[in-house]
């Protein structure tokens, strides 16, 4: 189930990051970028790569938050351990199903 949710988060985020990359760098030349008033002395390819991963991370965070908020309270609070394998001191005996 978690693998499927991870793909629900990562794949759309990857596609959105690719589109953002194309849109941003259609308008911005990496050679013209400045950081703290000084020109950024990275290669274009390094800027493209870093920007893609930043876009991907931000869109994954957004998708993960959406996925988390779409879960029911039972899914969020359920005990991942089966009743037979729980420790004797499980304080959430009534909550774990």
PDB file of N, CA and C in Angstrom:
ATOM      1  N   UNK A   1       0.826  -1.197   0.000  1.00  0.00           N
ATOM      2  CA  UNK A   1       0.000   0.000   0.000  1.00  0.00           C
ATOM      3  C   UNK A   1       0.873   1.266   0.000  1.00  0.00           C
ATOM      4  N   UNK A   2       1.963   1.245   0.782  1.00  0.00           N
ATOM      5  CA  UNK A   2       2.818   2.434   0.838  1.00  0.00           C
ATOM      6  C   UNK A   2       3.557   2.653  -0.477  1.00  0.00           C
ATOM      7  N   UNK A   3       3.893   1.569  -1.154  1.00  0.00           N
ATOM      8  CA  UNK A   3       4.555   1.701  -2.451  1.00  0.00           C
ATOM      9  C   UNK A   3       3.623   2.381  -3.445  1.00  0.00           C
ATOM     10  N   UNK A   4       2.366   1.990  -3.413  1.00  0.00           N
ATOM     11  CA  UNK A   4       1.383   2.607  -4.300  1.00  0.00           C
ATOM     12  C   UNK A   4       1.205   4.087  -3.963  1.00  0.00           C
ATOM     13  N   UNK A   5       1.131   4.415  -2.690  1.00  0.00           N
ATOM     14  CA  UNK A   5       1.001   5.826  -2.295  1.00  0.00           C
ATOM     15  C   UNK A   5       2.240   6.626  -2.683  1.00  0.00           C
ATOM     16  N   UNK A   6       3.404   6.013  -2.546  1.00  0.00           N
ATOM     17  CA  UNK A   6       4.635   6.698  -2.941  1.00  0.00           C
ATOM     18  C   UNK A   6       4.613   7.025  -4.430  1.00  0.00           C
ATOM     19  N   UNK A   7       4.108   6.112  -5.229  1.00  0.00           N
ATOM     20  CA  UNK A   7       4.001   6.374  -6.668  1.00  0.00           C
ATOM     21  C   UNK A   7       2.940   7.430  -6.961  1.00  0.00           C
ATOM     22  N   UNK A   8       1.878   7.470  -6.161  1.00  0.00           N
ATOM     23  CA  UNK A   8       0.876   8.529  -6.315  1.00  0.00           C
ATOM     24  C   UNK A   8       1.502   9.896  -6.050  1.00  0.00           C
ATOM     25  N   UNK A   9       2.518   9.919  -5.223  1.00  0.00           N
ATOM     26  CA  UNK A   9       3.184  11.178  -4.880  1.00  0.00           C
ATOM     27  C   UNK A   9       4.303  11.492  -5.870  1.00  0.00           C
ATOM     28  N   UNK A  10       5.183  10.527  -6.118  1.00  0.00           N
ATOM     29  CA  UNK A  10       6.410  10.785  -6.887  1.00  0.00           C
ATOM     30  C   UNK A  10       6.162  10.976  -8.382  1.00  0.00           C
ATOM     31  N   UNK A  11       5.300  10.174  -8.986  1.00  0.00           N
ATOM     32  CA  UNK A  11       5.133  10.250 -10.434  1.00  0.00           C
ATOM     33  C   UNK A  11       4.486  11.560 -10.885  1.00  0.00           C
ATOM     34  N   UNK A  12       3.348  11.978 -10.304  1.00  0.00           N
ATOM     35  CA  UNK A  12       2.798  13.284 -10.721  1.00  0.00           C
ATOM     36  C   UNK A  12       3.753  14.434 -10.408  1.00  0.00           C
ATOM     37  N   UNK A  13       4.467  14.330  -9.283  1.00  0.00           N
ATOM     38  CA  UNK A  13       5.424  15.378  -8.936  1.00  0.00           C
ATOM     39  C   UNK A  13       6.551  15.447  -9.960  1.00  0.00           C
ATOM     40  N   UNK A  14       6.990  14.300 -10.445  1.00  0.00           N
ATOM     41  CA  UNK A  14       8.027  14.253 -11.477  1.00  0.00           C
ATOM     42  C   UNK A  14       7.544  14.956 -12.746  1.00  0.00           C
ATOM     43  N   UNK A  15       6.318  14.655 -13.156  1.00  0.00           N
ATOM     44  CA  UNK A  15       5.770  15.278 -14.368  1.00  0.00           C
ATOM     45  C   UNK A  15       5.620  16.785 -14.215  1.00  0.00           C
ATOM     46  N   UNK A  16       5.135  17.227 -13.063  1.00  0.00           N
ATOM     47  CA  UNK A  16       4.988  18.667 -12.828  1.00  0.00           C
ATOM     48  C   UNK A  16       6.354  19.341 -12.771  1.00  0.00           C
ATOM     49  N   UNK A  17       7.327  18.697 -12.144  1.00  0.00           N
ATOM     50  CA  UNK A  17       8.681  19.265 -12.095  1.00  0.00           C
ATOM     51  C   UNK A  17       9.256  19.412 -13.498  1.00  0.00           C
ATOM     52  N   UNK A  18       9.002  18.443 -14.369  1.00  0.00           N
ATOM     53  CA  UNK A  18       9.493  18.533 -15.751  1.00  0.00           C
ATOM     54  C   UNK A  18       8.844  19.714 -16.484  1.00  0.00           C
ATOM     55  N   UNK A  19       7.557  19.890 -16.282  1.00  0.00           N
ATOM     56  CA  UNK A  19       6.866  21.024 -16.929  1.00  0.00           C
ATOM     57  C   UNK A  19       7.370  22.347 -16.361  1.00  0.00           C
ATOM     58  N   UNK A  20       7.524  22.432 -15.042  1.00  0.00           N
ATOM     59  CA  UNK A  20       8.063  23.653 -14.437  1.00  0.00           C
ATOM     60  C   UNK A  20       9.457  23.968 -14.961  1.00  0.00           C
ATOM     61  N   UNK A  21      10.269  22.943 -15.089  1.00  0.00           N
ATOM     62  CA  UNK A  21      11.628  23.119 -15.614  1.00  0.00           C
ATOM     63  C   UNK A  21      11.584  23.740 -17.014  1.00  0.00           C
ATOM     64  N   UNK A  22      10.727  23.203 -17.857  1.00  0.00           N
ATOM     65  CA  UNK A  22      10.619  23.731 -19.227  1.00  0.00           C
ATOM     66  C   UNK A  22      10.104  25.165 -19.234  1.00  0.00           C
ATOM     67  N   UNK A  23       9.104  25.443 -18.411  1.00  0.00           N
ATOM     68  CA  UNK A  23       8.538  26.793 -18.385  1.00  0.00           C
ATOM     69  C   UNK A  23       9.527  27.816 -17.834  1.00  0.00           C
ATOM     70  N   UNK A  24      10.169  27.493 -16.729  1.00  0.00           N
ATOM     71  CA  UNK A  24      11.095  28.447 -16.105  1.00  0.00           C
ATOM     72  C   UNK A  24      12.277  28.730 -17.023  1.00  0.00           C
ATOM     73  N   UNK A  25      12.874  27.682 -17.568  1.00  0.00           N
ATOM     74  CA  UNK A  25      14.078  27.899 -18.354  1.00  0.00           C
ATOM     75  C   UNK A  25      13.794  28.275 -19.807  1.00  0.00           C
ATOM     76  N   UNK A  26      12.526  28.347 -20.168  1.00  0.00           N
ATOM     77  CA  UNK A  26      12.174  28.967 -21.443  1.00  0.00           C
ATOM     78  C   UNK A  26      12.264  30.487 -21.311  1.00  0.00           C
ATOM     79  N   UNK A  27      12.147  30.970 -20.074  1.00  0.00           N
ATOM     80  CA  UNK A  27      12.176  32.409 -19.818  1.00  0.00           C
ATOM     81  C   UNK A  27      13.457  32.892 -19.150  1.00  0.00           C
ATOM     82  N   UNK A  28      14.185  31.997 -18.492  1.00  0.00           N
ATOM     83  CA  UNK A  28      15.367  32.379 -17.714  1.00  0.00           C
ATOM     84  C   UNK A  28      16.591  31.668 -18.271  1.00  0.00           C
ATOM     85  N   UNK A  29      17.643  32.423 -18.475  1.00  0.00           N
ATOM     86  CA  UNK A  29      18.914  31.831 -18.903  1.00  0.00           C
ATOM     87  C   UNK A  29      19.768  31.599 -17.661  1.00  0.00           C
ATOM     88  N   UNK A  30      20.184  30.357 -17.389  1.00  0.00           N
ATOM     89  CA  UNK A  30      20.981  30.088 -16.197  1.00  0.00           C
ATOM     90  C   UNK A  30      22.273  30.910 -16.125  1.00  0.00           C
ATOM     91  N   UNK A  31      22.807  31.325 -17.250  1.00  0.00           N
ATOM     92  CA  UNK A  31      24.037  32.131 -17.242  1.00  0.00           C
ATOM     93  C   UNK A  31      23.792  33.533 -16.690  1.00  0.00           C
ATOM     94  N   UNK A  32      22.543  33.979 -16.674  1.00  0.00           N
ATOM     95  CA  UNK A  32      22.216  35.311 -16.173  1.00  0.00           C
ATOM     96  C   UNK A  32      21.849  35.329 -14.695  1.00  0.00           C
ATOM     97  N   UNK A  33      21.861  34.180 -14.034  1.00  0.00           N
ATOM     98  CA  UNK A  33      21.462  34.116 -12.627  1.00  0.00           C
ATOM     99  C   UNK A  33      22.541  34.681 -11.718  1.00  0.00           C
ATOM    100  N   UNK A  34      22.090  35.342 -10.646  1.00  0.00           N
ATOM    101  CA  UNK A  34      22.988  35.907  -9.633  1.00  0.00           C
ATOM    102  C   UNK A  34      22.553  35.407  -8.264  1.00  0.00           C
ATOM    103  N   UNK A  35      23.510  35.222  -7.372  1.00  0.00           N
ATOM    104  CA  UNK A  35      23.232  34.837  -6.000  1.00  0.00           C
ATOM    105  C   UNK A  35      23.971  35.796  -5.087  1.00  0.00           C
ATOM    106  N   UNK A  36      23.230  36.518  -4.239  1.00  0.00           N
ATOM    107  CA  UNK A  36      23.788  37.507  -3.309  1.00  0.00           C
ATOM    108  C   UNK A  36      24.592  38.562  -4.055  1.00  0.00           C
ATOM    109  N   UNK A  37      24.117  38.966  -5.210  1.00  0.00           N
ATOM    110  CA  UNK A  37      24.748  40.022  -5.976  1.00  0.00           C
ATOM    111  C   UNK A  37      25.897  39.582  -6.868  1.00  0.00           C
ATOM    112  N   UNK A  38      26.330  38.355  -6.725  1.00  0.00           N
ATOM    113  CA  UNK A  38      27.435  37.854  -7.550  1.00  0.00           C
ATOM    114  C   UNK A  38      26.883  36.871  -8.584  1.00  0.00           C
ATOM    115  N   UNK A  39      27.494  36.841  -9.760  1.00  0.00           N
ATOM    116  CA  UNK A  39      27.021  35.876 -10.764  1.00  0.00           C
ATOM    117  C   UNK A  39      27.195  34.444 -10.275  1.00  0.00           C
ATOM    118  N   UNK A  40      26.229  33.631 -10.584  1.00  0.00           N
ATOM    119  CA  UNK A  40      26.291  32.217 -10.222  1.00  0.00           C
ATOM    120  C   UNK A  40      27.223  31.522 -11.202  1.00  0.00           C
ATOM    121  N   UNK A  41      28.311  30.972 -10.704  1.00  0.00           N
ATOM    122  CA  UNK A  41      29.333  30.417 -11.585  1.00  0.00           C
ATOM    123  C   UNK A  41      29.205  28.911 -11.737  1.00  0.00           C
ATOM    124  N   UNK A  42      27.998  28.462 -11.974  1.00  0.00           N
ATOM    125  CA  UNK A  42      27.747  27.045 -12.225  1.00  0.00           C
ATOM    126  C   UNK A  42      27.488  26.865 -13.702  1.00  0.00           C
ATOM    127  N   UNK A  43      27.687  25.683 -14.178  1.00  0.00           N
ATOM    128  CA  UNK A  43      27.363  25.400 -15.579  1.00  0.00           C
ATOM    129  C   UNK A  43      25.836  25.396 -15.743  1.00  0.00           C
ATOM    130  N   UNK A  44      25.409  25.582 -16.979  1.00  0.00           N
ATOM    131  CA  UNK A  44      23.964  25.551 -17.250  1.00  0.00           C
ATOM    132  C   UNK A  44      23.374  24.205 -16.829  1.00  0.00           C
ATOM    133  N   UNK A  45      24.089  23.142 -17.133  1.00  0.00           N
ATOM    134  CA  UNK A  45      23.595  21.814 -16.808  1.00  0.00           C
ATOM    135  C   UNK A  45      23.434  21.627 -15.295  1.00  0.00           C
ATOM    136  N   UNK A  46      24.344  22.179 -14.504  1.00  0.00           N
ATOM    137  CA  UNK A  46      24.236  22.088 -13.047  1.00  0.00           C
ATOM    138  C   UNK A  46      23.010  22.851 -12.544  1.00  0.00           C
ATOM    139  N   UNK A  47      22.763  24.015 -13.104  1.00  0.00           N
ATOM    140  CA  UNK A  47      21.591  24.809 -12.704  1.00  0.00           C
ATOM    141  C   UNK A  47      20.310  24.081 -13.094  1.00  0.00           C
ATOM    142  N   UNK A  48      20.257  23.530 -14.302  1.00  0.00           N
ATOM    143  CA  UNK A  48      19.084  22.775 -14.739  1.00  0.00           C
ATOM    144  C   UNK A  48      18.820  21.595 -13.804  1.00  0.00           C
ATOM    145  N   UNK A  49      19.871  20.880 -13.459  1.00  0.00           N
ATOM    146  CA  UNK A  49      19.737  19.696 -12.612  1.00  0.00           C
ATOM    147  C   UNK A  49      19.264  20.073 -11.216  1.00  0.00           C
ATOM    148  N   UNK A  50      19.912  21.056 -10.609  1.00  0.00           N
ATOM    149  CA  UNK A  50      19.520  21.481  -9.266  1.00  0.00           C
ATOM    150  C   UNK A  50      18.088  22.002  -9.267  1.00  0.00           C
ATOM    151  N   UNK A  51      17.730  22.809 -10.251  1.00  0.00           N
ATOM    152  CA  UNK A  51      16.373  23.347 -10.320  1.00  0.00           C
ATOM    153  C   UNK A  51      15.349  22.232 -10.467  1.00  0.00           C
ATOM    154  N   UNK A  52      15.644  21.227 -11.289  1.00  0.00           N
ATOM    155  CA  UNK A  52      14.706  20.119 -11.450  1.00  0.00           C
ATOM    156  C   UNK A  52      14.462  19.416 -10.120  1.00  0.00           C
ATOM    157  N   UNK A  53      15.532  19.119  -9.377  1.00  0.00           N
ATOM    158  CA  UNK A  53      15.353  18.422  -8.112  1.00  0.00           C
ATOM    159  C   UNK A  53      14.651  19.290  -7.075  1.00  0.00           C
ATOM    160  N   UNK A  54      14.884  20.582  -7.087  1.00  0.00           N
ATOM    161  CA  UNK A  54      14.150  21.479  -6.188  1.00  0.00           C
ATOM    162  C   UNK A  54      12.668  21.480  -6.556  1.00  0.00           C
ATOM    163  N   UNK A  55      12.356  21.610  -7.836  1.00  0.00           N
ATOM    164  CA  UNK A  55      10.954  21.567  -8.272  1.00  0.00           C
ATOM    165  C   UNK A  55      10.322  20.228  -7.909  1.00  0.00           C
ATOM    166  N   UNK A  56      11.046  19.144  -8.108  1.00  0.00           N
ATOM    167  CA  UNK A  56      10.515  17.813  -7.811  1.00  0.00           C
ATOM    168  C   UNK A  56      10.247  17.658  -6.323  1.00  0.00           C
ATOM    169  N   UNK A  57      11.186  18.094  -5.479  1.00  0.00           N
ATOM    170  CA  UNK A  57      11.002  17.997  -4.039  1.00  0.00           C
ATOM    171  C   UNK A  57       9.789  18.808  -3.592  1.00  0.00           C
ATOM    172  N   UNK A  58       9.661  20.028  -4.083  1.00  0.00           N
ATOM    173  CA  UNK A  58       8.535  20.872  -3.667  1.00  0.00           C
ATOM    174  C   UNK A  58       7.190  20.299  -4.111  1.00  0.00           C
ATOM    175  N   UNK A  59       7.126  19.780  -5.322  1.00  0.00           N
ATOM    176  CA  UNK A  59       5.869  19.203  -5.771  1.00  0.00           C
ATOM    177  C   UNK A  59       5.588  17.869  -5.077  1.00  0.00           C
ATOM    178  N   UNK A  60       6.626  17.113  -4.701  1.00  0.00           N
ATOM    179  CA  UNK A  60       6.402  15.895  -3.913  1.00  0.00           C
ATOM    180  C   UNK A  60       5.871  16.246  -2.526  1.00  0.00           C
ATOM    181  N   UNK A  61       6.395  17.305  -1.926  1.00  0.00           N
ATOM    182  CA  UNK A  61       5.896  17.727  -0.615  1.00  0.00           C
ATOM    183  C   UNK A  61       4.420  18.109  -0.707  1.00  0.00           C
ATOM    184  N   UNK A  62       4.055  18.809  -1.761  1.00  0.00           N
ATOM    185  CA  UNK A  62       2.658  19.176  -1.958  1.00  0.00           C
ATOM    186  C   UNK A  62       1.783  17.942  -2.153  1.00  0.00           C
ATOM    187  N   UNK A  63       2.222  17.013  -2.986  1.00  0.00           N
ATOM    188  CA  UNK A  63       1.450  15.788  -3.225  1.00  0.00           C
ATOM    189  C   UNK A  63       1.375  14.925  -1.968  1.00  0.00           C
ATOM    190  N   UNK A  64       2.442  14.872  -1.201  1.00  0.00           N
ATOM    191  CA  UNK A  64       2.438  14.089   0.039  1.00  0.00           C
ATOM    192  C   UNK A  64       1.460  14.670   1.046  1.00  0.00           C
ATOM    193  N   UNK A  65       1.418  15.974   1.137  1.00  0.00           N
ATOM    194  CA  UNK A  65       0.469  16.610   2.052  1.00  0.00           C
ATOM    195  C   UNK A  65      -0.964  16.333   1.616  1.00  0.00           C
ATOM    196  N   UNK A  66      -1.216  16.396   0.323  1.00  0.00           N
ATOM    197  CA  UNK A  66      -2.550  16.075  -0.183  1.00  0.00           C
ATOM    198  C   UNK A  66      -2.909  14.633   0.121  1.00  0.00           C
ATOM    199  N   UNK A  67      -1.971  13.715  -0.074  1.00  0.00           N
ATOM    200  CA  UNK A  67      -2.223  12.299   0.215  1.00  0.00           C
ATOM    201  C   UNK A  67      -2.472  12.079   1.704  1.00  0.00           C
ATOM    202  N   UNK A  68      -1.700  12.734   2.544  1.00  0.00           N
ATOM    203  CA  UNK A  68      -1.884  12.604   3.991  1.00  0.00           C
ATOM    204  C   UNK A  68      -3.252  13.129   4.407  1.00  0.00           C
ATOM    205  N   UNK A  69      -3.637  14.275   3.883  1.00  0.00           N
ATOM    206  CA  UNK A  69      -4.918  14.861   4.259  1.00  0.00           C
ATOM    207  C   UNK A  69      -6.109  14.087   3.706  1.00  0.00           C
ATOM    208  N   UNK A  70      -5.903  13.265   2.689  1.00  0.00           N
ATOM    209  CA  UNK A  70      -7.001  12.472   2.135  1.00  0.00           C
ATOM    210  C   UNK A  70      -7.216  11.163   2.891  1.00  0.00           C
ATOM    211  N   UNK A  71      -6.305  10.812   3.797  1.00  0.00           N
ATOM    212  CA  UNK A  71      -6.441   9.573   4.556  1.00  0.00           C
ATOM    213  C   UNK A  71      -7.503   9.719   5.639  1.00  0.00           C
ATOM    214  N   UNK A  72      -8.200   8.631   5.917  1.00  0.00           N
ATOM    215  CA  UNK A  72      -9.199   8.647   6.986  1.00  0.00           C
ATOM    216  C   UNK A  72      -8.487   8.587   8.338  1.00  0.00           C
ATOM    217  N   UNK A  73      -9.154   9.005   9.416  1.00  0.00           N
ATOM    218  CA  UNK A  73      -8.527   8.908  10.740  1.00  0.00           C
ATOM    219  C   UNK A  73      -8.142   7.475  11.101  1.00  0.00           C
ATOM    220  N   UNK A  74      -8.930   6.489  10.646  1.00  0.00           N
ATOM    221  CA  UNK A  74      -8.597   5.095  10.930  1.00  0.00           C
ATOM    222  C   UNK A  74      -7.263   4.711  10.288  1.00  0.00           C
ATOM    223  N   UNK A  75      -7.047   5.135   9.039  1.00  0.00           N
ATOM    224  CA  UNK A  75      -5.798   4.811   8.356  1.00  0.00           C
ATOM    225  C   UNK A  75      -4.602   5.453   9.046  1.00  0.00           C
ATOM    226  N   UNK A  76      -4.769   6.676   9.526  1.00  0.00           N
ATOM    227  CA  UNK A  76      -3.665   7.397  10.162  1.00  0.00           C
ATOM    228  C   UNK A  76      -3.338   6.797  11.523  1.00  0.00           C
ATOM    229  N   UNK A  77      -4.358   6.414  12.279  1.00  0.00           N
ATOM    230  CA  UNK A  77      -4.158   5.994  13.671  1.00  0.00           C
ATOM    231  C   UNK A  77      -4.076   4.500  13.888  1.00  0.00           C
ATOM    232  N   UNK A  78      -4.268   3.699  12.855  1.00  0.00           N
ATOM    233  CA  UNK A  78      -4.283   2.247  13.089  1.00  0.00           C
ATOM    234  C   UNK A  78      -2.889   1.733  13.447  1.00  0.00           C
ATOM    235  N   UNK A  79      -2.905   0.684  14.207  1.00  0.00           N
ATOM    236  CA  UNK A  79      -1.666   0.045  14.656  1.00  0.00           C
ATOM    237  C   UNK A  79      -1.152  -0.858  13.540  1.00  0.00           C
ATOM    238  N   UNK A  80       0.103  -0.721  13.126  1.00  0.00           N
ATOM    239  CA  UNK A  80       0.616  -1.536  12.024  1.00  0.00           C
ATOM    240  C   UNK A  80       0.952  -2.968  12.425  1.00  0.00           C
ATOM    241  N   UNK A  81       0.883  -3.266  13.715  1.00  0.00           N
ATOM    242  CA  UNK A  81       1.265  -4.578  14.218  1.00  0.00           C
ATOM    243  C   UNK A  81       0.003  -5.406  14.453  1.00  0.00           C
ATOM    244  N   UNK A  82       0.016  -6.650  14.007  1.00  0.00           N
ATOM    245  CA  UNK A  82      -1.154  -7.517  14.214  1.00  0.00           C
ATOM    246  C   UNK A  82      -1.320  -7.803  15.703  1.00  0.00           C
ATOM    247  N   UNK A  83      -2.554  -8.099  16.155  1.00  0.00           N
ATOM    248  CA  UNK A  83      -2.787  -8.324  17.591  1.00  0.00           C
ATOM    249  C   UNK A  83      -1.912  -9.428  18.186  1.00  0.00           C
ATOM    250  N   UNK A  84      -1.575 -10.441  17.402  1.00  0.00           N
ATOM    251  CA  UNK A  84      -0.750 -11.538  17.923  1.00  0.00           C
ATOM    252  C   UNK A  84       0.696 -11.117  18.170  1.00  0.00           C
ATOM    253  N   UNK A  85       1.173 -10.112  17.454  1.00  0.00           N
ATOM    254  CA  UNK A  85       2.577  -9.710  17.540  1.00  0.00           C
ATOM    255  C   UNK A  85       2.803  -8.489  18.427  1.00  0.00           C
ATOM    256  N   UNK A  86       1.750  -7.918  18.990  1.00  0.00           N
ATOM    257  CA  UNK A  86       1.891  -6.712  19.818  1.00  0.00           C
ATOM    258  C   UNK A  86       2.568  -7.032  21.146  1.00  0.00           C
ATOM    259  N   UNK A  87       3.343  -6.065  21.650  1.00  0.00           N
ATOM    260  CA  UNK A  87       3.929  -6.261  22.983  1.00  0.00           C
ATOM    261  C   UNK A  87       2.825  -6.248  24.045  1.00  0.00           C
ATOM    262  N   UNK A  88       3.103  -6.834  25.180  1.00  0.00           N
ATOM    263  CA  UNK A  88       2.098  -6.915  26.251  1.00  0.00           C
ATOM    264  C   UNK A  88       1.706  -5.544  26.771  1.00  0.00           C
ATOM    265  N   UNK A  89       2.592  -4.578  26.691  1.00  0.00           N
ATOM    266  CA  UNK A  89       2.335  -3.250  27.220  1.00  0.00           C
ATOM    267  C   UNK A  89       1.739  -2.293  26.184  1.00  0.00           C
ATOM    268  N   UNK A  90       1.080  -2.838  25.183  1.00  0.00           N
ATOM    269  CA  UNK A  90       0.486  -1.964  24.148  1.00  0.00           C
ATOM    270  C   UNK A  90      -0.634  -1.152  24.790  1.00  0.00           C
ATOM    271  N   UNK A  91      -0.422   0.159  24.898  1.00  0.00           N
ATOM    272  CA  UNK A  91      -1.388   1.032  25.572  1.00  0.00           C
ATOM    273  C   UNK A  91      -2.611   1.275  24.714  1.00  0.00           C
ATOM    274  N   UNK A  92      -2.515   1.039  23.431  1.00  0.00           N
ATOM    275  CA  UNK A  92      -3.637   1.335  22.528  1.00  0.00           C
ATOM    276  C   UNK A  92      -4.358   0.051  22.124  1.00  0.00           C
ATOM    277  N   UNK A  93      -4.587  -0.825  23.088  1.00  0.00           N
ATOM    278  CA  UNK A  93      -5.170  -2.110  22.774  1.00  0.00           C
ATOM    279  C   UNK A  93      -6.522  -1.961  22.082  1.00  0.00           C
ATOM    280  N   UNK A  94      -7.348  -1.046  22.540  1.00  0.00           N
ATOM    281  CA  UNK A  94      -8.660  -0.864  21.930  1.00  0.00           C
ATOM    282  C   UNK A  94      -8.567  -0.174  20.580  1.00  0.00           C
ATOM    283  N   UNK A  95      -7.524   0.641  20.360  1.00  0.00           N
ATOM    284  CA  UNK A  95      -7.385   1.376  19.105  1.00  0.00           C
ATOM    285  C   UNK A  95      -6.765   0.524  17.996  1.00  0.00           C
ATOM    286  N   UNK A  96      -5.988  -0.460  18.379  1.00  0.00           N
ATOM    287  CA  UNK A  96      -5.286  -1.281  17.382  1.00  0.00           C
ATOM    288  C   UNK A  96      -6.221  -2.345  16.844  1.00  0.00           C
ATOM    289  N   UNK A  97      -6.380  -2.404  15.547  1.00  0.00           N
ATOM    290  CA  UNK A  97      -7.254  -3.420  14.934  1.00  0.00           C
ATOM    291  C   UNK A  97      -6.504  -4.185  13.905  1.00  0.00           C
TER     292      UNK A  97
END
